[in-house]
Amino acid sequence: KRTSNHKGRQPLPDHLPVEEIEIYPSEDTSDMVCIGKEVTEELEYKPASFYIKRYIRYKYAPKNKEGVVIGELPNRVIEKGIPGAGLLAWILTCKYLEHLPLYRLLQRFKREKIPIASSTLEGWTRQALKIIDILYQYLLIDTRAMGYLQADESPIKVIDKNKKGTTHRGFYWVYHNLIDKTVLFDYQPGRSREAADHVLADFKGYLQTDGYGAYDKIGQREGVTHLNCWAHARREFDKAKDNDKERAEKALTFIQQLYAVEAQAREDKLTPDQRKELRLEKSLPILNELGKWMFQQMRNHQLLPKSPIGKAFRYTMERWDQLNGYLYDGVLEIDNNLVENAIRPLALGRKNYLFAGSHDAAQRAAGIYSFFAICKKHEVNPYEWLKYVLENIHS
């Protein structure tokens, strides 16, 4: 009898190719009858291999010697270049998804005794990203027309040619559309409202952000409903636990109850209309009670404005309407965590390659970061998607 609740090992996937190795007993079995067989499976790995794709086009001349006909060469990713679509997709996947700097990829080529110059590899990467930019421009147009966006920004160091030996602190502005599950990375040299306007200048709809001031004026425009993030408010109270444990933990208990309602909606797989109804039934009374308690605390007790608990109260009360705005529609989220999750691969990449080579290079990378993030959200294999794009985009 089983003494463990362990369900056993997961079966290996059906889509993988199988190499069968038959093993017979070493004894003489000529007078024996086969009564069955035991099957043991291993998951094995064969390193990816480079190969040469050689196009041989035959030429024909008519008997009247007028002109020559020849088989048509398929579209090339890089005109007169030697890299195929699969190789370019592998390079971009390694660099921007697995965060391998190009010099490490060069070492892989050297181990396979393939002489590729550093400048050649950089050129291939740059040209492939320019091709992806064709799609990226359409993604930019689509994102500007969305009615619900979550926005956040993340820094990246960029080599500044005007200041030798130093780097410029640029920013990726990231926009997440929850309805269509798209993500747009937009590189801008600064962090001002004008930088956000590159995407949000004519935006209408729900805009959900953290408490950064650059979004406030955009949120005040006609046709824009500005939402804030309860996860950021929760962090402020979490920081204040060492300063005023009692009040910080009471506020965190209220916020925990709000998230319990969200967990129930996910578990029950509610539609947006059902989720709105549940929030109005359960979350609204919690928010009313929390707001009333916070108002009484600020009126009856002297909270030092610069103390952690004072900052937490002020942060939440100043954004109270924006924090409660998620009750308007069941499509809306309680926090900005999904856009922060989309930024996480960028943070991992920064630790490896340290900086972008120029402002143009940072903007080119924005396109591939965007599409890899979308592939992740739709559970699409990014290498296969990219290889298909490079093979077909010209036609």
XYZ file of C-alpha atoms in Angstrom:
395
model
C 0.000 0.000 0.000
C 1.102 3.557 -0.660
C 2.283 5.378 2.420
C 2.891 8.682 0.602
C 0.586 11.254 -0.937
C 3.119 11.885 -3.726
C 1.389 11.512 -7.116
C 4.497 10.137 -8.802
C 6.679 11.478 -11.569
C 5.075 13.513 -14.348
C 5.057 11.663 -17.699
C 7.410 12.932 -20.380
C 5.761 15.032 -23.144
C 4.307 13.202 -26.165
C 5.628 15.694 -28.729
C 9.310 14.839 -28.187
C 11.016 12.489 -30.677
C 11.851 9.059 -29.263
C 15.006 7.032 -29.833
C 14.284 3.382 -28.965
C 17.085 1.083 -27.784
C 16.147 -2.597 -27.506
C 18.062 -4.632 -24.944
C 17.887 -8.423 -24.902
C 19.143 -10.753 -22.155
C 22.706 -11.926 -22.505
C 21.620 -15.534 -21.791
C 20.568 -18.000 -24.519
C 16.803 -17.438 -25.003
C 16.226 -19.737 -28.009
C 14.114 -22.163 -25.912
C 12.284 -19.383 -24.021
C 9.020 -17.507 -24.625
C 8.863 -13.716 -24.440
C 6.279 -12.856 -21.800
C 6.527 -9.045 -21.896
C 8.880 -6.137 -21.666
C 9.806 -3.338 -19.291
C 10.125 0.199 -20.610
C 12.419 2.744 -18.955
C 12.565 6.324 -20.218
C 15.258 8.997 -19.910
C 15.003 12.632 -20.918
C 18.135 13.262 -22.996
C 19.678 16.336 -24.636
C 21.608 16.888 -27.858
C 23.405 20.251 -28.181
C 22.071 22.572 -30.884
C 24.067 22.241 -34.077
C 25.195 24.677 -36.736
C 24.841 23.669 -40.359
C 25.187 25.218 -43.816
C 22.082 25.722 -45.934
C 23.325 25.727 -49.521
C 21.041 26.984 -52.296
C 22.022 25.558 -55.704
C 20.163 27.356 -58.483
C 20.333 25.861 -61.919
C 20.627 28.168 -64.932
C 19.229 27.451 -68.378
C 19.808 29.133 -71.705
C 17.263 28.820 -74.517
C 18.492 27.365 -77.784
C 18.086 30.713 -79.521
C 20.678 32.062 -77.010
C 18.410 34.932 -75.944
C 18.727 35.477 -72.158
C 19.131 33.071 -69.247
C 16.580 31.643 -66.777
C 17.457 30.652 -63.231
C 15.589 29.393 -60.153
C 14.449 32.228 -57.884
C 16.283 32.591 -54.570
C 13.972 32.698 -51.516
C 13.775 35.938 -49.529
C 16.877 36.462 -47.380
C 16.623 38.001 -43.915
C 19.729 40.115 -44.508
C 20.371 40.882 -48.153
C 23.686 39.277 -49.228
C 24.245 38.212 -45.596
C 25.101 34.664 -44.524
C 22.931 34.260 -41.368
C 19.681 32.347 -41.738
C 16.444 33.128 -39.908
C 17.017 30.345 -37.371
C 20.498 31.589 -36.506
C 19.346 35.197 -36.072
C 16.379 34.074 -33.946
C 18.782 32.058 -31.765
C 21.145 35.041 -31.330
C 18.314 37.420 -30.333
C 16.761 34.827 -28.016
C 20.082 34.213 -26.273
C 20.815 37.924 -25.878
C 17.409 39.375 -24.950
C 15.619 36.402 -23.372
C 18.451 34.436 -21.767
C 20.522 37.604 -21.161
C 23.776 36.347 -22.712
C 26.052 39.211 -23.859
C 27.329 38.894 -27.419
C 30.891 38.161 -26.289
C 29.627 34.943 -24.657
C 27.912 33.985 -27.905
C 31.210 34.570 -29.705
C 32.792 32.030 -27.380
C 30.173 29.491 -28.461
C 31.058 30.090 -32.113
C 34.754 29.641 -31.279
C 34.104 26.325 -29.524
C 32.444 25.103 -32.730
C 35.446 26.418 -34.752
C 33.282 28.927 -36.662
C 35.217 32.179 -37.260
C 32.793 35.077 -36.679
C 34.101 38.584 -35.931
C 32.631 40.572 -33.052
C 31.655 43.406 -35.419
C 29.845 40.900 -37.671
C 27.784 39.538 -34.797
C 26.889 43.074 -33.687
C 25.875 43.938 -37.258
C 23.617 40.871 -37.545
C 21.919 41.772 -34.265
C 21.389 45.379 -35.310
C 19.933 44.452 -38.714
C 17.596 41.812 -37.240
C 16.282 44.322 -34.693
C 15.613 46.822 -37.495
C 13.412 44.199 -39.158
C 11.515 43.618 -35.895
C 11.006 47.396 -35.687
C 8.598 47.125 -38.639
C 6.188 45.152 -36.435
C 7.021 47.271 -33.395
C 5.693 50.429 -35.093
C 2.306 48.723 -35.529
C 2.368 47.607 -31.893
C 3.002 51.238 -30.902
C -0.071 52.401 -32.876
C -2.218 49.637 -31.333
C -1.066 50.428 -27.787
C -1.920 54.121 -28.113
C -5.488 53.126 -29.010
C -6.066 50.818 -26.025
C -8.675 51.765 -23.407
C -6.907 50.281 -20.388
C -3.158 50.444 -19.809
C -0.917 49.742 -16.859
C 2.276 51.803 -16.967
C 5.619 51.692 -15.185
C 9.200 52.697 -15.933
C 12.609 51.144 -15.306
C 16.123 52.622 -15.676
C 18.825 51.435 -18.045
C 22.398 52.695 -18.430
C 23.285 53.913 -21.909
C 26.719 54.876 -23.204
C 26.769 58.618 -23.854
C 29.085 59.470 -26.758
C 29.178 63.114 -25.659
C 30.600 62.215 -22.235
C 33.470 59.770 -22.499
C 33.822 57.285 -19.672
C 30.296 57.839 -18.338
C 26.844 56.411 -18.959
C 23.494 58.145 -19.285
C 20.537 56.987 -17.169
C 17.721 56.357 -19.638
C 14.358 54.692 -19.027
C 12.192 51.991 -20.497
C 8.553 53.057 -20.168
C 6.480 49.879 -20.162
C 2.771 49.718 -21.052
C 0.710 46.602 -20.394
C -2.695 46.043 -21.985
C -4.462 43.404 -19.899
C -7.386 42.843 -22.280
C -5.330 41.796 -25.334
C -2.286 40.718 -23.273
C 0.189 42.952 -25.079
C 3.269 44.689 -23.671
C 5.076 47.705 -25.138
C 8.582 48.773 -24.092
C 9.332 52.368 -25.122
C 12.837 53.739 -24.551
C 13.149 57.428 -23.647
C 16.281 59.285 -22.456
C 14.367 60.908 -19.552
C 11.700 60.321 -16.937
C 9.591 63.451 -17.411
C 5.922 63.694 -18.390
C 7.043 64.537 -21.939
C 8.704 61.099 -22.121
C 5.428 59.418 -21.170
C 3.583 61.530 -23.753
C 5.339 59.661 -26.559
C 2.743 56.928 -26.018
C 0.119 58.613 -23.827
C -0.292 62.003 -25.567
C -3.755 61.173 -26.954
C -4.622 58.302 -24.615
C -8.248 57.937 -23.464
C -9.427 55.379 -20.923
C -8.159 53.797 -17.702
C -4.487 54.429 -16.865
C -3.118 52.500 -13.885
C 0.238 53.515 -12.419
C 2.230 53.787 -9.214
C 2.460 57.105 -7.376
C 5.073 58.702 -9.667
C 4.146 62.355 -10.279
C 4.717 62.332 -14.063
C 1.480 60.376 -14.476
C -0.628 62.734 -12.357
C -1.079 65.436 -15.011
C -1.836 62.809 -17.639
C -4.426 61.339 -15.255
C -6.125 64.746 -14.941
C -6.797 65.032 -18.683
C -10.313 64.790 -20.024
C -11.218 61.237 -20.953
C -8.554 59.654 -18.698
C -9.452 57.827 -15.474
C -6.329 57.534 -13.339
C -5.988 54.424 -11.157
C -3.305 53.755 -8.562
C -1.863 50.546 -7.174
C -2.729 48.969 -3.824
C 0.503 46.951 -3.853
C 2.480 50.216 -3.602
C 0.278 51.455 -0.750
C 0.789 48.120 1.007
C 4.588 48.474 0.685
C 4.469 51.851 2.441
C 2.704 50.334 5.463
C 5.049 47.346 5.406
C 8.024 49.747 5.675
C 6.313 51.421 8.657
C 6.038 48.273 10.824
C 9.269 49.079 12.705
C 8.066 52.643 13.293
C 4.437 52.023 14.402
C 3.681 48.313 14.405
C 0.108 48.521 15.699
C -1.259 50.972 13.119
C 0.822 49.566 10.250
C -0.426 46.018 10.868
C -4.043 47.173 11.206
C -3.827 48.901 7.802
C -2.154 45.808 6.311
C -5.004 43.653 7.667
C -7.552 45.813 5.803
C -5.505 45.549 2.590
C -5.160 41.791 3.049
C -8.963 41.542 3.151
C -9.174 43.414 -0.177
C -6.763 40.921 -1.746
C -8.770 38.012 -0.309
C -11.756 39.217 -2.363
C -9.546 39.278 -5.496
C -8.329 35.742 -4.740
C -11.942 34.555 -4.428
C -12.818 36.109 -7.805
C -9.879 34.327 -9.466
C -10.643 31.014 -7.780
C -14.298 31.148 -8.836
C -13.282 32.283 -12.366
C -15.786 35.136 -12.307
C -16.610 37.191 -15.379
C -15.779 40.949 -15.241
C -19.420 41.771 -14.409
C -19.495 39.184 -11.635
C -16.169 40.428 -10.270
C -17.473 44.010 -10.145
C -20.576 42.824 -8.299
C -18.448 40.870 -5.789
C -16.206 43.895 -5.187
C -19.159 46.201 -4.552
C -20.584 43.649 -2.141
C -17.386 42.822 -0.209
C -14.541 45.237 -1.068
C -16.487 48.510 -0.872
C -17.437 48.065 2.836
C -13.775 47.240 3.639
C -12.584 50.380 1.820
C -15.181 52.533 3.605
C -14.107 51.163 6.976
C -10.404 51.608 6.162
C -10.932 55.202 4.977
C -12.941 56.101 8.062
C -10.295 54.614 10.376
C -7.424 56.403 8.579
C -9.266 59.749 8.709
C -9.841 59.354 12.463
C -6.192 58.454 13.044
C -4.955 61.498 11.130
C -7.423 63.814 12.898
C -7.059 62.519 16.459
C -3.378 61.579 16.583
C -0.342 63.578 15.656
C 1.461 61.652 12.908
C 4.915 62.990 12.137
C 4.811 63.752 8.367
C 8.319 62.438 7.731
C 7.971 59.288 9.840
C 7.406 56.013 7.950
C 3.842 55.677 9.302
C 3.108 59.312 8.464
C 4.370 58.793 4.915
C 2.242 55.639 4.548
C -0.933 57.436 5.699
C -0.244 60.443 3.482
C 0.615 58.289 0.431
C -2.685 56.387 0.742
C -4.990 59.303 1.597
C -3.616 61.555 -1.169
C -4.410 58.802 -3.719
C -7.615 57.536 -2.141
C -9.888 58.073 -5.169
C -7.328 56.581 -7.574
C -6.804 53.568 -5.309
C -10.553 52.878 -5.154
C -11.036 53.375 -8.907
C -10.670 49.661 -9.648
C -14.263 49.243 -8.419
C -15.525 50.974 -11.598
C -15.134 47.900 -13.824
C -14.502 44.205 -13.289
C -11.838 44.256 -16.018
C -9.625 46.514 -13.873
C -6.963 45.144 -11.536
C -6.368 46.051 -7.896
C -2.655 46.679 -8.487
C 0.082 47.217 -11.049
C 1.899 43.933 -10.404
C 1.342 42.504 -13.891
C 3.279 45.303 -15.587
C 6.044 44.961 -12.998
C 6.250 41.247 -13.850
C 6.723 42.179 -17.515
C 9.705 44.387 -16.553
C 11.461 41.669 -14.535
C 13.372 40.106 -17.504
C 14.837 43.548 -18.237
C 16.178 43.770 -14.683
C 17.853 40.360 -15.097
C 19.387 41.410 -18.404
C 20.861 44.612 -16.967
C 22.944 42.587 -14.518
C 24.609 40.759 -17.408
C 25.174 43.298 -20.157
C 25.364 46.352 -17.800
C 24.501 49.007 -20.407
C 23.196 49.686 -23.926
C 25.710 50.862 -26.512
C 23.716 53.939 -27.556
C 20.263 55.539 -27.354
C 19.434 53.990 -30.750
C 20.501 50.552 -29.535
C 18.312 50.891 -26.433
C 15.296 51.805 -28.583
C 15.940 48.908 -31.005
C 16.019 46.534 -28.043
C 12.626 47.869 -26.904
C 10.977 46.076 -29.829
C 12.342 42.616 -29.046
C 11.668 43.055 -25.309
C 8.053 43.894 -26.185
C 7.462 40.844 -28.364
C 9.229 38.410 -26.035
C 6.994 39.681 -23.197
C 3.905 39.143 -25.379
C 5.080 35.612 -26.270
C 5.375 34.846 -22.558
C 1.844 36.109 -21.846
C 0.367 34.009 -24.663
C 2.569 30.961 -23.892
C 4.124 31.036 -27.360
C 7.631 29.675 -27.958
C 9.614 32.912 -28.565
C 12.304 31.294 -30.728
C 9.761 29.658 -33.058
C 7.727 32.886 -33.287
C 10.801 34.977 -34.100
C 12.127 32.507 -36.671
C 8.739 32.518 -38.432
C 8.666 36.343 -38.442
C 12.158 36.661 -39.921
C 11.365 34.074 -42.612
C 8.077 35.673 -43.680
C 8.120 39.398 -42.908
C 9.581 40.429 -46.271
C 6.821 38.691 -48.196
